[in-house]
CSV table of C-alpha atoms in Angstrom, one decimal:
chain,number,residue,atom,x,y,z
A,456,MET,CA,25.2,-63.2,-44.3
A,457,GLU,CA,21.7,-62.0,-45.5
A,458,ASN,CA,21.4,-59.1,-47.9
A,459,PHE,CA,21.1,-55.7,-46.4
A,460,ASP,CA,18.7,-53.0,-47.5
A,461,ASN,CA,20.6,-50.4,-49.6
A,462,ASN,CA,17.6,-48.2,-49.6
A,463,LYS,CA,17.8,-47.9,-45.8
A,464,THR,CA,14.1,-47.1,-45.2
A,465,LYS,CA,14.8,-48.2,-41.6
A,466,PRO,CA,18.0,-49.1,-39.7
A,467,ASN,CA,20.1,-52.0,-40.7
A,468,ILE,CA,21.0,-54.1,-37.7
A,469,GLY,CA,23.5,-56.9,-37.5
A,470,ILE,CA,22.4,-60.0,-35.5
A,471,SER,CA,24.1,-63.2,-34.6
A,472,ALA,CA,22.3,-65.7,-36.8
A,473,CYS,CA,21.5,-68.1,-34.0
A,474,LEU,CA,19.4,-65.4,-32.2
A,475,MET,CA,17.2,-65.2,-35.3
A,476,GLY,CA,16.5,-69.0,-35.2
A,477,HIS,CA,19.1,-70.1,-37.7
A,478,LYS,CA,20.4,-73.5,-36.9
A,479,VAL,CA,24.1,-72.6,-37.0
A,480,ARG,CA,25.3,-73.5,-33.5
A,481,PHE,CA,28.0,-76.1,-33.0
A,482,ASP,CA,25.3,-78.8,-32.3
A,483,GLY,CA,23.0,-77.8,-35.2
A,484,SER,CA,20.6,-75.9,-32.9
A,485,HIS,CA,19.7,-72.3,-32.6
A,486,LYS,CA,19.2,-69.7,-29.8
A,487,ASN,CA,16.1,-68.0,-31.1
A,488,ASN,CA,15.4,-64.9,-29.0
A,489,LYS,CA,11.8,-63.7,-29.1
A,490,PHE,CA,12.5,-60.1,-28.4
A,491,VAL,CA,15.4,-59.8,-30.8
A,492,ASN,CA,13.4,-61.7,-33.5
A,493,GLU,CA,10.2,-59.7,-33.2
A,494,VAL,CA,11.8,-56.3,-32.9
A,495,ALA,CA,14.4,-56.9,-35.6
A,496,ASN,CA,11.8,-58.0,-38.2
A,497,HIS,CA,9.4,-55.2,-37.5
A,498,TYR,CA,11.6,-52.2,-36.8
A,499,PHE,CA,14.9,-53.0,-38.6
A,500,ASN,CA,16.4,-54.7,-41.6
A,501,PRO,CA,18.1,-57.6,-39.9
A,502,VAL,CA,21.5,-58.7,-41.3
A,503,THR,CA,22.4,-62.1,-39.9
A,504,VAL,CA,25.9,-63.2,-39.4
A,505,CYS,CA,27.4,-66.4,-38.0
A,506,PRO,CA,31.2,-65.9,-37.8
A,507,GLU,CA,31.9,-69.5,-37.1
A,508,VAL,CA,30.0,-70.7,-40.2
A,509,GLY,CA,31.4,-67.7,-42.2
A,510,SER,CA,35.0,-68.5,-41.3
A,511,GLY,CA,34.6,-72.1,-42.7
A,512,MET,CA,33.4,-74.2,-39.7
A,513,GLY,CA,30.6,-76.6,-40.6
A,514,THR,CA,27.4,-77.3,-38.8
A,515,PRO,CA,27.4,-79.4,-36.6
A,516,ARG,CA,31.0,-79.0,-35.5
A,517,PRO,CA,33.2,-79.6,-32.4
A,518,PRO,CA,32.7,-76.8,-29.8
A,519,ILE,CA,35.3,-74.1,-29.5
A,520,HIS,CA,36.6,-71.8,-26.8
A,521,LEU,CA,39.1,-69.1,-26.1
A,522,TYR,CA,42.4,-70.4,-24.9
A,523,ASN,CA,45.3,-68.5,-23.2
A,524,SER,CA,48.4,-69.9,-24.9
A,525,ASN,CA,52.0,-68.9,-25.1
A,526,GLN,CA,51.1,-67.2,-28.3
A,527,GLY,CA,48.3,-65.2,-26.8
A,528,ILE,CA,44.5,-65.7,-26.8
A,529,LEU,CA,43.6,-68.3,-29.4
A,530,LEU,CA,40.3,-69.7,-30.7
A,531,VAL,CA,40.6,-73.4,-30.5
A,532,ASP,CA,38.8,-76.7,-30.5
A,533,ARG,CA,37.5,-77.3,-27.0
A,534,ASP,CA,38.9,-80.8,-26.8
A,535,ASP,CA,42.0,-80.5,-28.9
A,536,HIS,CA,43.9,-77.2,-28.5
A,537,ALA,CA,46.1,-78.1,-31.5
A,538,ILE,CA,43.2,-77.4,-33.8
A,539,ASP,CA,43.4,-73.6,-34.0
A,540,TYR,CA,40.7,-71.5,-35.8
A,541,SER,CA,42.2,-68.1,-34.9
A,542,GLU,CA,43.6,-67.3,-38.4
A,543,PRO,CA,40.5,-68.0,-40.5
A,544,MET,CA,38.3,-66.2,-37.9
A,545,HIS,CA,40.5,-63.2,-37.9
A,546,GLU,CA,40.4,-63.1,-41.8
A,547,PHE,CA,36.7,-63.5,-41.9
A,548,ALA,CA,36.1,-60.9,-39.1
A,549,GLN,CA,38.3,-58.3,-40.8
A,550,GLN,CA,36.7,-58.8,-44.2
A,551,GLU,CA,33.1,-58.9,-42.9
A,552,SER,CA,33.7,-55.9,-40.6
A,553,LEU,CA,34.9,-53.8,-43.5
A,554,LEU,CA,32.0,-54.9,-45.6
A,555,LEU,CA,29.5,-54.0,-43.0
A,556,ALA,CA,31.1,-50.7,-42.0
A,557,ASP,CA,28.9,-48.4,-44.1
A,558,GLN,CA,25.8,-50.6,-43.9
A,559,LEU,CA,25.0,-51.3,-40.3
A,560,ASN,CA,23.5,-49.0,-37.6
A,561,GLY,CA,23.9,-51.5,-34.7
A,562,PHE,CA,24.7,-55.1,-33.9
A,563,ILE,CA,23.1,-57.6,-31.4
A,564,PHE,CA,25.6,-60.3,-30.6
A,565,LYS,CA,25.2,-63.7,-28.9
A,566,SER,CA,26.3,-63.4,-25.3
A,567,LYS,CA,29.3,-65.3,-23.9
A,568,SER,CA,30.1,-66.8,-27.3
A,569,PRO,CA,33.9,-67.3,-28.1
A,570,SER,CA,33.2,-65.6,-31.5
A,571,CYS,CA,30.4,-63.1,-30.7
A,572,GLY,CA,30.5,-62.3,-26.9
A,573,ILE,CA,30.9,-58.7,-26.0
A,574,GLU,CA,32.0,-59.3,-22.4
A,575,ARG,CA,32.7,-62.0,-19.8
A,576,VAL,CA,33.6,-64.6,-22.4
A,577,PRO,CA,35.6,-67.4,-20.5
A,578,ILE,CA,39.2,-67.8,-21.4
A,579,TYR,CA,40.5,-71.2,-20.6
A,580,GLN,CA,44.0,-72.2,-19.4
A,581,ASP,CA,46.0,-75.3,-19.1
A,582,GLY,CA,45.5,-77.5,-16.1
A,583,ASN,CA,42.6,-77.2,-13.7
A,584,LYS,CA,42.7,-73.4,-13.4
A,585,MET,CA,39.4,-71.6,-13.4
A,586,PRO,CA,38.7,-69.7,-16.6
A,587,ASP,CA,39.3,-66.0,-16.8
A,588,TYR,CA,35.9,-64.3,-17.5
A,589,SER,CA,37.4,-61.2,-19.1
A,590,GLY,CA,37.3,-62.3,-22.7
A,591,ILE,CA,35.7,-60.8,-25.8
A,592,GLY,CA,34.6,-62.8,-28.8
A,593,VAL,CA,37.1,-62.8,-31.6
A,594,PHE,CA,34.7,-61.5,-34.2
A,595,THR,CA,33.3,-58.9,-31.9
A,596,GLN,CA,36.7,-57.6,-30.9
A,597,ILE,CA,37.7,-57.0,-34.5
A,598,PHE,CA,34.3,-55.7,-35.5
A,599,THR,CA,34.4,-53.0,-32.8
A,600,GLN,CA,38.0,-52.1,-33.7
A,601,VAL,CA,36.9,-51.5,-37.3
A,602,ASN,CA,33.6,-49.9,-36.5
A,603,PRO,CA,33.9,-48.1,-33.1
A,604,ASN,CA,30.9,-45.9,-33.7
A,605,ILE,CA,28.4,-48.7,-34.4
A,606,PRO,CA,26.3,-49.5,-31.2
A,607,ILE,CA,26.6,-53.1,-30.0
A,608,GLU,CA,24.8,-55.1,-27.3
A,609,ASP,CA,24.1,-58.8,-26.6
A,610,GLU,CA,20.7,-60.4,-26.1
A,611,GLY,CA,21.4,-61.0,-22.4
A,612,ARG,CA,22.1,-57.3,-21.6
A,613,LEU,CA,19.0,-56.3,-23.5
A,614,ASN,CA,16.9,-57.8,-20.7
A,615,ASP,CA,17.9,-54.6,-18.8
A,616,SER,CA,15.3,-51.9,-19.7
A,617,LYS,CA,17.8,-49.0,-19.4
A,618,ILE,CA,20.4,-50.8,-21.5
A,619,LYS,CA,17.8,-51.7,-24.1
A,620,GLU,CA,16.4,-48.1,-24.3
A,621,ASN,CA,19.9,-46.6,-24.6
A,622,PHE,CA,21.0,-49.1,-27.2
A,623,LEU,CA,18.0,-48.6,-29.5
A,624,GLU,CA,18.1,-44.8,-29.1
A,625,ARG,CA,21.8,-45.0,-30.3
A,626,VAL,CA,20.8,-47.3,-33.2
A,627,TYR,CA,18.3,-44.8,-34.5
A,628,ALA,CA,20.7,-41.9,-33.9
A,629,HIS,CA,23.4,-43.7,-35.9
A,630,TYR,CA,20.8,-44.4,-38.7
A,631,ARG,CA,19.8,-40.8,-38.9
A,632,PHE,CA,23.3,-39.6,-39.1
A,633,SER,CA,24.1,-42.1,-41.8
A,634,MET,CA,21.3,-40.6,-43.9
A,635,THR,CA,22.7,-37.0,-43.8
A,636,GLU,CA,24.8,-35.5,-46.6
A,637,ASN,CA,28.4,-34.6,-46.2
A,638,THR,CA,27.7,-30.9,-45.9
A,639,VAL,CA,28.0,-28.2,-43.2
A,640,SER,CA,24.3,-27.5,-43.2
A,641,ASP,CA,23.4,-31.2,-42.6
A,642,LEU,CA,25.9,-31.4,-39.8
A,643,LEU,CA,24.5,-28.3,-38.1
A,644,ASP,CA,20.9,-29.5,-38.6
A,645,PHE,CA,21.7,-32.9,-37.2
A,646,HIS,CA,23.3,-31.4,-34.1
A,647,ALA,CA,20.3,-29.1,-33.6
A,648,SER,CA,17.9,-32.1,-33.9
A,649,TYR,CA,19.7,-34.0,-31.1
A,650,LYS,CA,20.2,-31.0,-28.9
A,651,TYR,CA,18.0,-32.2,-26.1
A,652,SER,CA,19.0,-35.8,-26.4
A,653,ILE,CA,22.6,-34.7,-25.9
A,654,MET,CA,21.5,-32.4,-23.0
A,655,ALA,CA,19.9,-35.3,-21.2
A,656,ARG,CA,23.4,-36.8,-20.9
A,657,GLY,CA,24.8,-33.7,-19.3
A,658,SER,CA,24.3,-29.9,-19.7
A,659,GLN,CA,27.8,-29.4,-20.9
A,660,TYR,CA,27.6,-31.7,-23.9
A,661,PRO,CA,25.5,-29.6,-26.3
A,662,SER,CA,28.1,-26.8,-26.2
A,663,ILE,CA,31.0,-29.3,-26.6
A,664,LEU,CA,29.5,-30.8,-29.7
A,665,GLY,CA,28.2,-27.5,-30.9
A,666,ARG,CA,31.7,-26.1,-31.0
A,667,ILE,CA,32.9,-29.0,-33.1
A,668,ALA,CA,30.0,-28.6,-35.5
A,669,ALA,CA,30.5,-24.9,-35.7
A,670,SER,CA,34.1,-25.4,-36.8
A,671,ALA,CA,33.0,-27.2,-40.0
A,672,ARG,CA,33.7,-25.5,-43.3
A,673,HIS,CA,33.5,-26.6,-46.9
A,674,ASP,CA,37.2,-27.5,-46.9
A,675,ASN,CA,37.2,-29.5,-43.7
A,676,ILE,CA,33.7,-31.0,-43.5
A,677,GLU,CA,34.8,-34.7,-43.8
A,678,GLU,CA,37.3,-34.4,-41.0
A,679,ILE,CA,35.0,-32.4,-38.7
A,680,ARG,CA,32.1,-34.7,-39.5
A,681,ASP,CA,34.1,-37.7,-38.4
A,682,VAL,CA,35.3,-36.0,-35.2
A,683,TYR,CA,31.8,-34.9,-34.3
A,684,PHE,CA,30.2,-38.3,-34.9
A,685,LYS,CA,32.8,-40.1,-32.9
A,686,GLU,CA,32.2,-37.8,-29.9
A,687,PHE,CA,28.5,-37.8,-30.4
A,688,MET,CA,28.2,-41.6,-30.2
A,689,GLN,CA,30.4,-41.7,-27.1
A,690,ILE,CA,28.2,-39.2,-25.4
A,691,MET,CA,25.0,-41.0,-26.4
A,692,LYS,CA,26.4,-44.1,-24.6
A,693,ILE,CA,25.8,-42.3,-21.3
A,694,GLN,CA,22.5,-43.4,-19.7
A,695,ALA,CA,20.6,-40.2,-18.9
A,696,SER,CA,19.8,-40.0,-15.2
A,697,ARG,CA,16.4,-38.9,-13.8
A,698,SER,CA,17.7,-35.6,-12.7
A,699,LYS,CA,19.1,-34.8,-16.1
A,700,HIS,CA,15.9,-35.9,-17.8
A,701,ILE,CA,14.0,-33.6,-15.6
A,702,ASN,CA,16.4,-30.7,-16.4
A,703,THR,CA,15.9,-31.4,-20.1
A,704,MET,CA,12.1,-31.7,-19.8
A,705,GLN,CA,12.0,-28.4,-17.9
A,706,HIS,CA,13.8,-26.7,-20.8
A,707,ILE,CA,11.2,-28.1,-23.2
A,708,MET,CA,8.3,-27.1,-20.9
A,709,GLY,CA,9.6,-23.5,-21.4
A,710,TYR,CA,8.4,-23.6,-25.0
A,711,PHE,CA,4.8,-23.9,-23.8
A,712,LYS,CA,5.0,-21.1,-21.2
A,713,ASN,CA,2.6,-18.9,-23.1
A,714,GLU,CA,0.1,-21.7,-23.9
A,715,LEU,CA,-0.2,-23.5,-20.6
A,716,ASP,CA,-2.5,-22.2,-17.9
A,717,ALA,CA,-1.5,-22.4,-14.2
A,718,ASP,CA,-3.2,-25.8,-13.6
A,719,SER,CA,-1.5,-27.4,-16.6
A,720,LYS,CA,1.9,-26.1,-15.6
A,721,GLN,CA,1.4,-27.5,-12.0
A,722,GLU,CA,0.2,-30.8,-13.3
A,723,LEU,CA,3.3,-31.2,-15.4
A,724,LEU,CA,5.6,-30.1,-12.6
A,725,SER,CA,3.8,-32.6,-10.3
A,726,VAL,CA,4.5,-35.4,-12.9
A,727,PHE,CA,8.1,-34.4,-13.0
A,728,ASP,CA,8.3,-34.8,-9.2
A,729,SER,CA,6.6,-38.2,-9.4
A,730,TYR,CA,9.2,-39.3,-12.0
A,731,LYS,CA,12.0,-38.0,-9.8
A,732,ASN,CA,10.7,-40.0,-6.9
A,733,TYR,CA,10.4,-43.2,-8.9
A,734,GLU,CA,6.6,-43.2,-8.8
A,735,VAL,CA,6.1,-43.2,-12.5
A,736,PRO,CA,8.3,-44.2,-15.5
A,737,LEU,CA,9.8,-41.7,-18.0
A,738,SER,CA,7.0,-42.4,-20.4
A,739,THR,CA,4.5,-40.6,-18.2
A,740,PRO,CA,6.0,-37.0,-18.3
A,741,MET,CA,7.0,-37.7,-22.0
A,742,ALA,CA,3.4,-38.5,-22.8
A,743,LEU,CA,2.3,-35.1,-21.3
A,744,LEU,CA,5.0,-33.2,-23.2
A,745,ASN,CA,4.0,-35.0,-26.4
A,746,LEU,CA,0.3,-34.1,-25.8
A,747,PHE,CA,1.2,-30.4,-25.4
A,748,GLN,CA,3.4,-30.6,-28.6
A,749,ARG,CA,0.5,-32.2,-30.6
A,750,ARG,CA,-1.9,-29.6,-29.2
A,751,TYR,CA,0.2,-26.4,-29.6
A,752,LYS,CA,2.5,-27.6,-32.5
A,753,ASN,CA,5.7,-25.8,-31.5
A,754,ASN,CA,7.7,-25.6,-34.8
A,755,TYR,CA,11.1,-25.6,-33.0
A,756,LEU,CA,10.3,-28.7,-31.0
A,757,SER,CA,9.0,-30.5,-34.0
A,758,THR,CA,12.5,-30.8,-35.3
A,759,LYS,CA,13.9,-32.4,-32.1
A,760,TYR,CA,14.2,-36.1,-31.6
A,761,TYR,CA,14.2,-36.1,-27.8
A,762,LEU,CA,10.5,-36.6,-27.3
A,763,ASN,CA,10.4,-39.4,-29.9
A,764,PRO,CA,13.8,-40.9,-30.5
A,765,TYR,CA,12.4,-44.1,-31.9
A,766,PRO,CA,9.0,-45.5,-32.9
A,767,LYS,CA,6.6,-45.0,-30.0
A,768,GLU,CA,5.3,-48.6,-30.4
A,769,LEU,CA,8.6,-49.9,-28.9
A,770,ALA,CA,7.4,-48.4,-25.6
A,771,LEU,CA,10.9,-48.4,-24.3
A,772,ARG,CA,10.4,-45.6,-21.8
A,773,ALA,CA,7.6,-47.4,-20.0
A,774,ASN,CA,10.1,-49.3,-17.9
A,775,ILE,CA,12.7,-46.7,-17.0
């Protein structure tokens, strides 16, 4: 594992080492992923992990897979099921997951890997039976049990623009929450800053989370903070629909009602309609709202992350 940035000037993100070009695969090769590599190095502090190497397997090494045995799902040598790597992998995964618990803001795993896959990992059986594609990599399964609030994805799913945008928005949200202090005021400020991001998931969610945040006091802040963050991260997993984005953007438009003339209001509403009808991506109405915000400098909106949840250079809303 590479060192992580304790100063956290930008999010720390875990990455399966092979995706970063490290030659750690069973055959001594890598699976360098251009997007993961470029984005990770520029916008994040990458923390590379290879569970198979970390748990004591050499490079190169015999290939492994998940095997449905009488003792449950095991991680075994592909050609000799008597060689069982389950215990050392479990030990490494538990230790590494605890070590990374307070350090990472997200994790990009290698898809379909018996150690790192997040879904559809083949589970093999005796005989000529077809594999069951319902498996999860052993390391990933333990990592998510230990760290349920840390966003995860695999490099394959990140080819989907909506999944990519949602994942990176959650990474930055996790990062910002990790930078807050364990105080009532910081919890309330964080909730306020993500009000419209939460609203874009559903109009009911700001009040649900608001009630949790409002119940925080000096003597229960740790408990309430944990409850709030767990619920917040679950809500942020929801991919905002076009109709909910439009509802949220209309709320934001209201803060410019005294500044915009009739033509500007009509232009913005027209762009909302174009977005609703799949004629333009989300970046188009967002660009107009950001233009008005730069021009009129609404102090209230300047504290909200909805318009700019991550660095604009990522251009994630240009394809959704």
